[in-house]
Amino acid sequence: MATLIGTVILAIGLPAWAGITYVGLVRARRGDVLPRPRPPRLRRSPAKKAAWVAGLAYLAGGAVHLYGLSYLPFLFPDDACWFGVGIKDYPDSSSALPVSLVCHGIEVVPWWVNPALLALALIAVTATVTSLVLALRRPSDRHRTEEREARSA
């Protein structure tokens, strides 16, 4: 019971006390005035959103590829089969792209690695092209809008 009470104090009481103390310090420093709220952030353009998606897809693809490469033999090829299949022998074949390690006819690398790499590569390339197209099209859209406003005025 004492542990539960201590956990509640740490989870609820400590952050509340810290927040109250922080607001008090800010008020003391600024002359009893609450801090001004930050102005709202500008909305991201569709080109930036696509660029973020592309960057995350490239990063995830690199992580999946490194995970797949961790199955491949580097220093001791017979150990790769030992850890993957349980047979102390050299692998029949191995490749880095598509990620593959075959020991005695058994594929050691998980089945989902290569489809995930393909999907992430397609997402990354598509998002990159989309980002570039949206970024290049945007100034011309602004120019057209300005022309329409000038004609209507």
Coordinates of N, CA, C and O in Angstrom, one line a residue:
M1 N 0.8 -1.2 0.0 CA 0.0 0.0 0.0 C 0.9 1.3 0.0 O 0.5 2.2 -0.7
A2 N 2.0 1.2 0.7 CA 2.9 2.3 0.8 C 3.5 2.6 -0.6 O 3.7 3.7 -1.0
T3 N 3.8 1.5 -1.3 CA 4.3 1.7 -2.7 C 3.3 2.3 -3.6 O 3.7 3.2 -4.4
L4 N 2.1 1.9 -3.5 CA 1.0 2.5 -4.3 C 0.9 4.0 -4.0 O 0.8 4.8 -5.0
I5 N 0.9 4.4 -2.8 CA 0.8 5.8 -2.4 C 2.0 6.6 -2.9 O 1.9 7.7 -3.4
G6 N 3.2 6.0 -2.8 CA 4.4 6.7 -3.3 C 4.4 6.8 -4.8 O 4.8 7.9 -5.3
T7 N 3.8 5.8 -5.5 CA 3.8 5.9 -6.9 C 2.8 7.0 -7.3 O 3.0 7.8 -8.3
V8 N 1.6 7.1 -6.7 CA 0.7 8.1 -7.0 C 1.3 9.5 -6.7 O 1.1 10.5 -7.5
I9 N 2.0 9.7 -5.6 CA 2.6 10.9 -5.3 C 3.6 11.3 -6.4 O 3.7 12.5 -6.9
L10 N 4.4 10.3 -6.8 CA 5.4 10.6 -7.9 C 4.8 10.9 -9.2 O 5.2 11.7 -10.0
A11 N 3.7 10.2 -9.5 CA 3.1 10.3 -10.8 C 2.2 11.6 -11.0 O 2.1 12.1 -12.0
I12 N 1.5 12.0 -9.9 CA 0.6 13.1 -10.0 C 1.1 14.3 -9.2 O 1.1 15.4 -9.7
G13 N 1.5 14.1 -8.0 CA 1.9 15.2 -7.1 C 3.2 15.9 -7.6 O 3.2 17.1 -7.6
L14 N 4.2 15.1 -8.0 CA 5.5 15.8 -8.3 C 5.4 16.6 -9.6 O 5.8 17.8 -9.6
P15 N 4.7 16.1 -10.7 CA 4.6 17.0 -11.8 C 3.7 18.3 -11.6 O 4.0 19.4 -12.1
A16 N 2.7 18.1 -10.8 CA 1.8 19.2 -10.4 C 2.6 20.3 -9.6 O 2.5 21.5 -9.9
W17 N 3.4 19.8 -8.6 CA 4.2 20.7 -7.8 C 5.2 21.4 -8.7 O 5.4 22.6 -8.6
A18 N 5.8 20.7 -9.7 CA 6.8 21.3 -10.6 C 6.2 22.4 -11.4 O 6.7 23.5 -11.7
G19 N 5.0 22.1 -12.0 CA 4.3 23.1 -12.8 C 3.9 24.3 -12.0 O 4.1 25.4 -12.5
I20 N 3.4 24.1 -10.8 CA 3.0 25.3 -10.0 C 4.3 26.1 -9.7 O 4.2 27.4 -9.7
T21 N 5.4 25.5 -9.4 CA 6.6 26.2 -9.1 C 7.1 26.9 -10.3 O 7.5 28.1 -10.2
Y22 N 7.0 26.3 -11.5 CA 7.5 27.0 -12.7 C 6.7 28.2 -13.0 O 7.2 29.3 -13.3
V23 N 5.3 28.1 -12.9 CA 4.5 29.3 -13.1 C 4.8 30.4 -12.1 O 4.8 31.6 -12.5
G24 N 5.0 30.0 -10.9 CA 5.4 31.0 -9.8 C 6.7 31.7 -10.2 O 6.8 32.9 -10.0
L25 N 7.7 30.9 -10.6 CA 9.0 31.6 -11.0 C 8.8 32.5 -12.2 O 9.4 33.6 -12.2
V26 N 8.0 32.1 -13.2 CA 7.8 32.9 -14.3 C 7.1 34.2 -13.9 O 7.5 35.3 -14.4
R27 N 6.1 34.1 -13.1 CA 5.4 35.3 -12.6 C 6.3 36.2 -11.9 O 6.2 37.4 -12.0
A28 N 7.1 35.7 -11.0 CA 8.1 36.5 -10.2 C 9.0 37.2 -11.1 O 9.4 38.4 -10.9
R29 N 9.5 36.6 -12.2 CA 10.5 37.2 -13.1 C 9.8 38.2 -14.0 O 10.4 39.2 -14.3
R30 N 8.5 38.0 -14.3 CA 7.9 39.0 -15.3 C 7.0 39.9 -14.6 O 6.2 40.6 -15.2
G31 N 7.0 40.0 -13.3 CA 6.2 41.0 -12.6 C 4.7 40.5 -12.5 O 3.8 41.3 -12.8
D32 N 4.5 39.3 -12.1 CA 3.1 38.8 -11.8 C 2.3 38.8 -13.1 O 1.1 39.0 -13.0
V33 N 2.9 38.5 -14.2 CA 2.1 38.4 -15.5 C 2.4 37.0 -16.0 O 3.5 36.5 -16.0
L34 N 1.3 36.4 -16.4 CA 1.4 35.0 -17.0 C 2.2 35.1 -18.3 O 2.1 36.1 -19.0
P35 N 2.9 34.0 -18.6 CA 3.6 34.0 -19.9 C 2.6 34.1 -21.1 O 1.5 33.5 -21.0
R36 N 3.1 34.8 -22.1 CA 2.3 34.9 -23.3 C 2.3 33.6 -24.1 O 3.3 32.9 -24.2
P37 N 1.1 33.2 -24.6 CA 1.1 31.9 -25.3 C 1.8 32.1 -26.7 O 1.8 33.2 -27.2
R38 N 2.4 31.1 -27.1 CA 3.1 31.1 -28.4 C 2.0 31.3 -29.5 O 1.0 30.7 -29.5
P39 N 2.4 32.0 -30.6 CA 1.4 32.1 -31.7 C 1.3 30.7 -32.4 O 2.2 29.9 -32.3
P40 N 0.2 30.5 -33.0 CA 0.0 29.2 -33.7 C 1.0 29.0 -34.8 O 1.4 29.9 -35.5
R41 N 1.5 27.7 -35.0 CA 2.5 27.4 -36.0 C 1.8 27.5 -37.4 O 0.6 27.2 -37.5
L42 N 2.5 27.9 -38.4 CA 2.0 27.9 -39.7 C 1.8 26.5 -40.2 O 2.5 25.5 -39.8
R43 N 0.8 26.3 -41.0 CA 0.5 24.9 -41.5 C 1.6 24.5 -42.5 O 2.1 25.3 -43.2
R44 N 1.9 23.2 -42.4 CA 2.9 22.7 -43.3 C 2.2 22.6 -44.7 O 1.1 22.2 -44.9
S45 N 3.0 22.9 -45.7 CA 2.5 22.8 -47.1 C 2.5 21.3 -47.5 O 3.2 20.5 -46.8
P46 N 1.7 20.9 -48.5 CA 1.7 19.5 -48.9 C 3.0 19.0 -49.3 O 3.3 17.8 -49.2
A47 N 3.9 19.9 -49.9 CA 5.2 19.5 -50.3 C 6.0 19.1 -49.1 O 6.8 18.1 -49.2
K48 N 5.9 19.8 -48.0 CA 6.7 19.5 -46.8 C 6.2 18.2 -46.2 O 7.0 17.4 -45.7
K49 N 4.9 18.0 -46.2 CA 4.3 16.7 -45.7 C 4.8 15.5 -46.5 O 5.2 14.5 -45.9
A50 N 4.9 15.7 -47.8 CA 5.4 14.6 -48.6 C 6.8 14.3 -48.4 O 7.3 13.2 -48.4
A51 N 7.6 15.4 -48.2 CA 9.0 15.3 -47.9 C 9.2 14.5 -46.6 O 10.2 13.7 -46.5
W52 N 8.4 14.8 -45.6 CA 8.5 14.1 -44.3 C 8.2 12.7 -44.5 O 8.9 11.8 -43.9
V53 N 7.2 12.4 -45.2 CA 6.8 10.9 -45.4 C 8.0 10.2 -46.2 O 8.3 9.1 -45.8
A54 N 8.6 10.9 -47.1 CA 9.7 10.3 -47.9 C 10.9 10.1 -46.9 O 11.5 9.0 -46.9
G55 N 11.2 11.0 -46.1 CA 12.3 10.9 -45.2 C 12.1 9.7 -44.2 O 13.0 8.9 -43.9
L56 N 10.9 9.6 -43.7 CA 10.6 8.5 -42.7 C 10.6 7.2 -43.4 O 11.1 6.2 -42.9
A57 N 10.2 7.1 -44.7 CA 10.2 5.9 -45.4 C 11.7 5.5 -45.7 O 12.0 4.3 -45.6
Y58 N 12.5 6.4 -46.1 CA 13.9 6.1 -46.3 C 14.6 5.6 -45.0 O 15.3 4.6 -45.0
L59 N 14.3 6.3 -43.9 CA 14.8 5.9 -42.6 C 14.3 4.5 -42.2 O 15.1 3.6 -41.8
A60 N 13.0 4.2 -42.3 CA 12.5 2.9 -42.0 C 13.1 1.8 -42.9 O 13.4 0.7 -42.5
G61 N 13.2 2.1 -44.2 CA 13.8 1.2 -45.2 C 15.2 0.8 -44.8 O 15.7 -0.3 -44.9
G62 N 16.0 1.8 -44.4 CA 17.4 1.6 -43.9 C 17.4 0.7 -42.7 O 18.3 -0.2 -42.6
A63 N 16.5 0.9 -41.8 CA 16.5 0.1 -40.6 C 16.1 -1.3 -40.9 O 16.7 -2.3 -40.4
V64 N 15.1 -1.5 -41.8 CA 14.7 -2.9 -42.1 C 15.8 -3.6 -42.9 O 16.1 -4.8 -42.7
H65 N 16.5 -2.9 -43.7 CA 17.7 -3.5 -44.5 C 18.8 -3.9 -43.5 O 19.4 -4.9 -43.7
L66 N 19.1 -3.0 -42.6 CA 20.1 -3.4 -41.6 C 19.7 -4.6 -40.8 O 20.5 -5.5 -40.4
Y67 N 18.4 -4.7 -40.4 CA 17.9 -5.8 -39.7 C 18.1 -7.1 -40.6 O 18.5 -8.1 -40.1
G68 N 17.8 -7.0 -41.8 CA 18.0 -8.2 -42.7 C 19.4 -8.5 -42.9 O 19.8 -9.7 -42.9
L69 N 20.3 -7.5 -43.0 CA 21.7 -7.8 -43.1 C 22.3 -8.4 -41.8 O 23.3 -9.1 -41.9
S70 N 21.6 -8.3 -40.7 CA 22.2 -8.9 -39.5 C 22.1 -10.4 -39.5 O 22.8 -11.1 -38.8
Y71 N 21.4 -11.0 -40.4 CA 21.3 -12.4 -40.6 C 22.5 -12.9 -41.5 O 22.7 -14.1 -41.4
L72 N 23.1 -12.1 -42.2 CA 24.1 -12.6 -43.2 C 25.4 -12.9 -42.5 O 25.8 -12.3 -41.5
P73 N 26.2 -13.8 -43.1 CA 27.5 -14.1 -42.6 C 28.5 -13.1 -42.9 O 28.6 -12.6 -44.1
F74 N 29.3 -12.7 -41.9 CA 30.4 -11.7 -42.2 C 31.7 -12.3 -41.9 O 32.5 -12.6 -42.7
L75 N 32.0 -12.5 -40.6 CA 33.3 -13.0 -40.2 C 33.3 -14.5 -40.2 O 34.3 -15.1 -40.6
F76 N 32.3 -15.1 -39.6 CA 32.2 -16.6 -39.5 C 31.0 -17.1 -40.2 O 29.9 -17.2 -39.6
P77 N 31.1 -17.5 -41.5 CA 29.9 -17.9 -42.2 C 29.2 -19.1 -41.6 O 28.0 -19.2 -41.7
D78 N 30.0 -20.1 -41.0 CA 29.3 -21.2 -40.5 C 28.5 -20.9 -39.3 O 27.5 -21.6 -39.0
D79 N 28.8 -19.8 -38.6 CA 28.0 -19.4 -37.4 C 26.6 -18.9 -37.9 O 25.7 -18.9 -37.1
A80 N 26.6 -18.3 -39.0 CA 25.3 -17.7 -39.5 C 24.3 -18.9 -39.6 O 23.1 -18.7 -39.3
C81 N 24.7 -20.0 -40.2 CA 23.8 -21.2 -40.3 C 23.5 -21.8 -38.9 O 22.4 -22.2 -38.6
W82 N 24.5 -21.7 -38.0 CA 24.3 -22.3 -36.7 C 23.2 -21.5 -35.9 O 22.3 -22.1 -35.3
F83 N 23.3 -20.2 -36.0 CA 22.3 -19.4 -35.3 C 21.0 -19.3 -36.0 O 19.9 -19.2 -35.3
G84 N 21.0 -19.4 -37.3 CA 19.7 -19.4 -38.0 C 18.9 -20.7 -38.1 O 17.7 -20.7 -37.9
V85 N 19.6 -21.8 -38.3 CA 19.0 -23.1 -38.5 C 19.4 -24.1 -37.5 O 18.6 -25.1 -37.2
G86 N 20.6 -23.9 -36.9 CA 21.0 -24.9 -36.0 C 22.0 -26.0 -36.6 O 22.2 -27.0 -36.0
I87 N 22.5 -25.7 -37.8 CA 23.4 -26.6 -38.4 C 24.7 -25.9 -38.6 O 24.8 -24.8 -39.1
K88 N 25.8 -26.5 -38.1 CA 27.1 -25.9 -38.2 C 27.7 -26.3 -39.5 O 28.4 -27.2 -39.7
D89 N 27.4 -25.4 -40.5 CA 27.9 -25.6 -41.9 C 27.9 -24.3 -42.6 O 27.3 -23.3 -42.1
Y90 N 28.6 -24.2 -43.7 CA 28.6 -23.0 -44.5 C 27.3 -22.8 -45.3 O 26.7 -23.8 -45.7
P91 N 26.9 -21.6 -45.5 CA 25.6 -21.3 -46.2 C 25.7 -21.7 -47.7 O 26.7 -21.7 -48.3
D92 N 24.5 -22.1 -48.2 CA 24.5 -22.5 -49.6 C 24.6 -21.2 -50.5 O 25.3 -21.2 -51.4
S93 N 23.9 -20.1 -50.1 CA 24.0 -18.9 -50.8 C 23.6 -17.7 -49.9 O 22.9 -18.0 -48.9
S94 N 24.0 -16.5 -50.2 CA 23.6 -15.4 -49.4 C 23.8 -14.2 -50.3 O 24.6 -14.1 -51.2
S95 N 22.9 -13.2 -50.2 CA 22.9 -11.9 -50.9 C 22.4 -10.8 -50.1 O 21.6 -11.0 -49.2
A96 N 22.8 -9.6 -50.4 CA 22.4 -8.4 -49.6 C 21.2 -7.8 -50.2 O 20.4 -7.1 -49.5
L97 N 20.9 -7.9 -51.5 CA 19.7 -7.4 -52.1 C 19.2 -8.2 -53.2 O 19.9 -8.3 -54.2
P98 N 18.2 -8.9 -53.1 CA 17.3 -9.1 -52.0 C 18.0 -9.8 -50.9 O 18.9 -10.7 -51.1
V99 N 17.6 -9.5 -49.7 CA 18.3 -10.1 -48.5 C 17.9 -11.5 -48.4 O 16.8 -11.9 -48.3
S100 N 19.0 -12.4 -48.5 CA 18.7 -13.8 -48.5 C 19.9 -14.6 -47.9 O 21.1 -14.2 -48.1
L101 N 19.6 -15.6 -47.1 CA 20.6 -16.5 -46.6 C 20.0 -17.9 -46.6 O 19.0 -18.1 -45.9
V102 N 20.6 -18.8 -47.4 CA 20.0 -20.1 -47.5 C 21.0 -21.1 -46.9 O 22.2 -21.2 -47.3
C103 N 20.6 -21.9 -46.0 CA 21.4 -22.9 -45.3 C 20.6 -24.3 -45.5 O 19.5 -24.4 -44.9
H104 N 21.2 -25.2 -46.2 CA 20.6 -26.5 -46.4 C 19.2 -26.4 -47.0 O 18.3 -27.1 -46.6
G105 N 19.0 -25.5 -47.9 CA 17.7 -25.3 -48.5 C 16.7 -24.6 -47.7 O 15.5 -24.5 -48.1
I106 N 17.1 -24.0 -46.6 CA 16.1 -23.3 -45.7 C 16.5 -21.8 -45.7 O 17.6 -21.5 -45.4
E107 N 15.5 -21.0 -46.0 CA 15.7 -19.5 -46.0 C 15.7 -19.1 -44.5 O 14.8 -19.3 -43.8
V108 N 16.8 -18.4 -44.1 CA 17.0 -18.0 -42.7 C 16.4 -16.6 -42.5 O 15.8 -16.4 -41.4
V109 N 16.5 -15.7 -43.4 CA 16.0 -14.3 -43.3 C 14.5 -14.4 -43.2 O 13.9 -15.1 -44.0
P110 N 13.8 -13.6 -42.3 CA 12.4 -13.7 -42.2 C 11.7 -13.3 -43.6 O 12.2 -12.5 -44.3
W111 N 10.6 -13.9 -43.8 CA 9.9 -13.7 -45.1 C 9.4 -12.3 -45.4 O 9.3 -11.9 -46.5
W112 N 9.2 -11.5 -44.3 CA 8.7 -10.1 -44.5 C 9.7 -9.1 -44.8 O 9.3 -7.9 -45.2
V113 N 11.0 -9.4 -44.7 CA 12.0 -8.3 -44.9 C 12.0 -7.8 -46.3 O 12.0 -6.6 -46.5
N114 N 12.0 -8.6 -47.3 CA 12.1 -8.2 -48.7 C 10.8 -7.5 -49.2 O 10.9 -6.4 -49.8
P115 N 9.6 -8.0 -48.9 CA 8.4 -7.2 -49.2 C 8.4 -5.8 -48.5 O 7.9 -4.8 -49.1
A116 N 8.8 -5.8 -47.3 CA 8.8 -4.5 -46.6 C 9.8 -3.5 -47.2 O 9.5 -2.3 -47.4
L117 N 11.0 -4.0 -47.6 CA 11.9 -3.2 -48.3 C 11.3 -2.6 -49.6 O 11.5 -1.4 -50.0
L118 N 10.7 -3.5 -50.4 CA 10.0 -3.1 -51.6 C 9.0 -2.0 -51.4 O 8.9 -1.0 -52.1
A119 N 8.1 -2.3 -50.4 CA 7.0 -1.3 -50.1 C 7.6 0.0 -49.6 O 7.1 1.1 -50.1
L120 N 8.6 0.0 -48.8 CA 9.1 1.3 -48.3 C 9.9 2.0 -49.4 O 9.9 3.2 -49.4
A121 N 10.5 1.3 -50.3 CA 11.2 1.9 -51.4 C 10.2 2.6 -52.3 O 10.4 3.8 -52.8
L122 N 9.1 1.9 -52.6 CA 8.1 2.5 -53.4 C 7.5 3.8 -52.8 O 7.2 4.8 -53.4
I123 N 7.2 3.7 -51.5 CA 6.6 4.8 -50.8 C 7.6 6.0 -50.8 O 7.2 7.2 -51.0
A124 N 8.9 5.7 -50.5 CA 9.9 6.8 -50.5 C 10.1 7.5 -51.8 O 10.1 8.7 -51.9
V125 N 10.1 6.7 -52.9 CA 10.3 7.3 -54.2 C 9.1 8.1 -54.6 O 9.2 9.2 -55.1
T126 N 7.9 7.5 -54.4 CA 6.7 8.2 -54.7 C 6.5 9.5 -53.9 O 6.1 10.5 -54.5
A127 N 6.8 9.5 -52.6 CA 6.7 10.7 -51.8 C 7.7 11.7 -52.2 O 7.5 12.9 -52.2
T128 N 8.9 11.3 -52.6 CA 10.0 12.2 -53.1 C 9.5 12.9 -54.4 O 9.6 14.2 -54.5
V129 N 9.0 12.1 -55.3 CA 8.6 12.7 -56.6 C 7.4 13.7 -56.3 O 7.3 14.8 -56.9
T130 N 6.5 13.2 -55.5 CA 5.3 14.1 -55.2 C 5.7 15.4 -54.5 O 5.2 16.5 -54.8
S131 N 6.7 15.3 -53.6 CA 7.2 16.5 -52.9 C 7.8 17.5 -53.9 O 7.6 18.7 -53.9
L132 N 8.6 16.9 -54.8 CA 9.2 17.8 -55.9 C 8.2 18.4 -56.8 O 8.3 19.6 -57.1
V133 N 7.2 17.7 -57.2 CA 6.2 18.2 -58.1 C 5.4 19.3 -57.4 O 5.1 20.4 -57.9
L134 N 5.0 19.0 -56.1 CA 4.2 20.0 -55.4 C 5.1 21.3 -55.1 O 4.5 22.4 -55.1
A135 N 6.3 21.1 -54.8 CA 7.2 22.3 -54.6 C 7.4 23.1 -55.8 O 7.5 24.3 -55.7
L136 N 7.5 22.5 -57.0 CA 7.8 23.2 -58.2 C 6.5 23.8 -58.7 O 6.5 24.8 -59.4
R137 N 5.3 23.2 -58.5 CA 4.1 23.7 -59.0 C 3.6 24.9 -58.1 O 2.9 25.7 -58.6
R138 N 3.9 24.9 -56.9 CA 3.4 25.9 -56.0 C 3.6 27.4 -56.4 O 2.7 28.2 -56.4
P139 N 4.9 27.8 -56.8 CA 5.1 29.1 -57.2 C 4.2 29.5 -58.4 O 3.7 30.6 -58.5
S140 N 4.0 28.6 -59.4 CA 3.2 28.9 -60.5 C 1.7 29.1 -60.1 O 1.0 29.9 -60.7
D141 N 1.3 28.3 -59.1 CA -0.1 28.5 -58.6 C -0.3 29.9 -58.0 O -1.3 30.6 -58.2
R142 N 0.7 30.3 -57.2 CA 0.7 31.7 -56.6 C 0.6 32.7 -57.7 O -0.1 33.7 -57.6
H143 N 1.4 32.6 -58.8 CA 1.5 33.5 -59.9 C 0.1 33.6 -60.6 O -0.4 34.7 -60.9
R144 N -0.5 32.4 -60.8 CA -1.8 32.4 -61.4 C -2.9 33.1 -60.6 O -3.7 33.8 -61.0
T145 N -2.8 32.9 -59.3 CA -3.8 33.5 -58.3 C -3.6 35.0 -58.4 O -4.6 35.8 -58.4
E146 N -2.4 35.5 -58.4 CA -2.1 36.9 -58.4 C -2.6 37.5 -59.7 O -3.2 38.6 -59.7
E147 N -2.5 36.8 -60.8 CA -3.0 37.3 -62.1 C -4.5 37.4 -62.1 O -5.1 38.4 -62.6
R148 N -5.2 36.4 -61.5 CA -6.6 36.4 -61.5 C -7.1 37.6 -60.6 O -8.1 38.3 -60.9
E149 N -6.4 37.9 -59.5 CA -6.8 39.0 -58.6 C -6.6 40.3 -59.3 O -7.4 41.2 -59.1
A150 N -5.5 40.4 -60.0 CA -5.2 41.7 -60.7 C -6.3 41.9 -61.8 O -6.7 43.1 -62.0
R151 N -6.7 40.9 -62.5 CA -7.7 41.0 -63.6 C -9.1 41.4 -63.0 O -9.8 42.2 -63.6
S152 N -9.4 40.8 -61.8 CA -10.7 41.1 -61.3 C -10.8 42.5 -60.6 O -11.9 43.0 -60.4
A153 N -9.7 43.0 -60.3 CA -9.7 44.3 -59.6 C -9.9 45.5 -60.5 O -10.2 45.6 -61.5

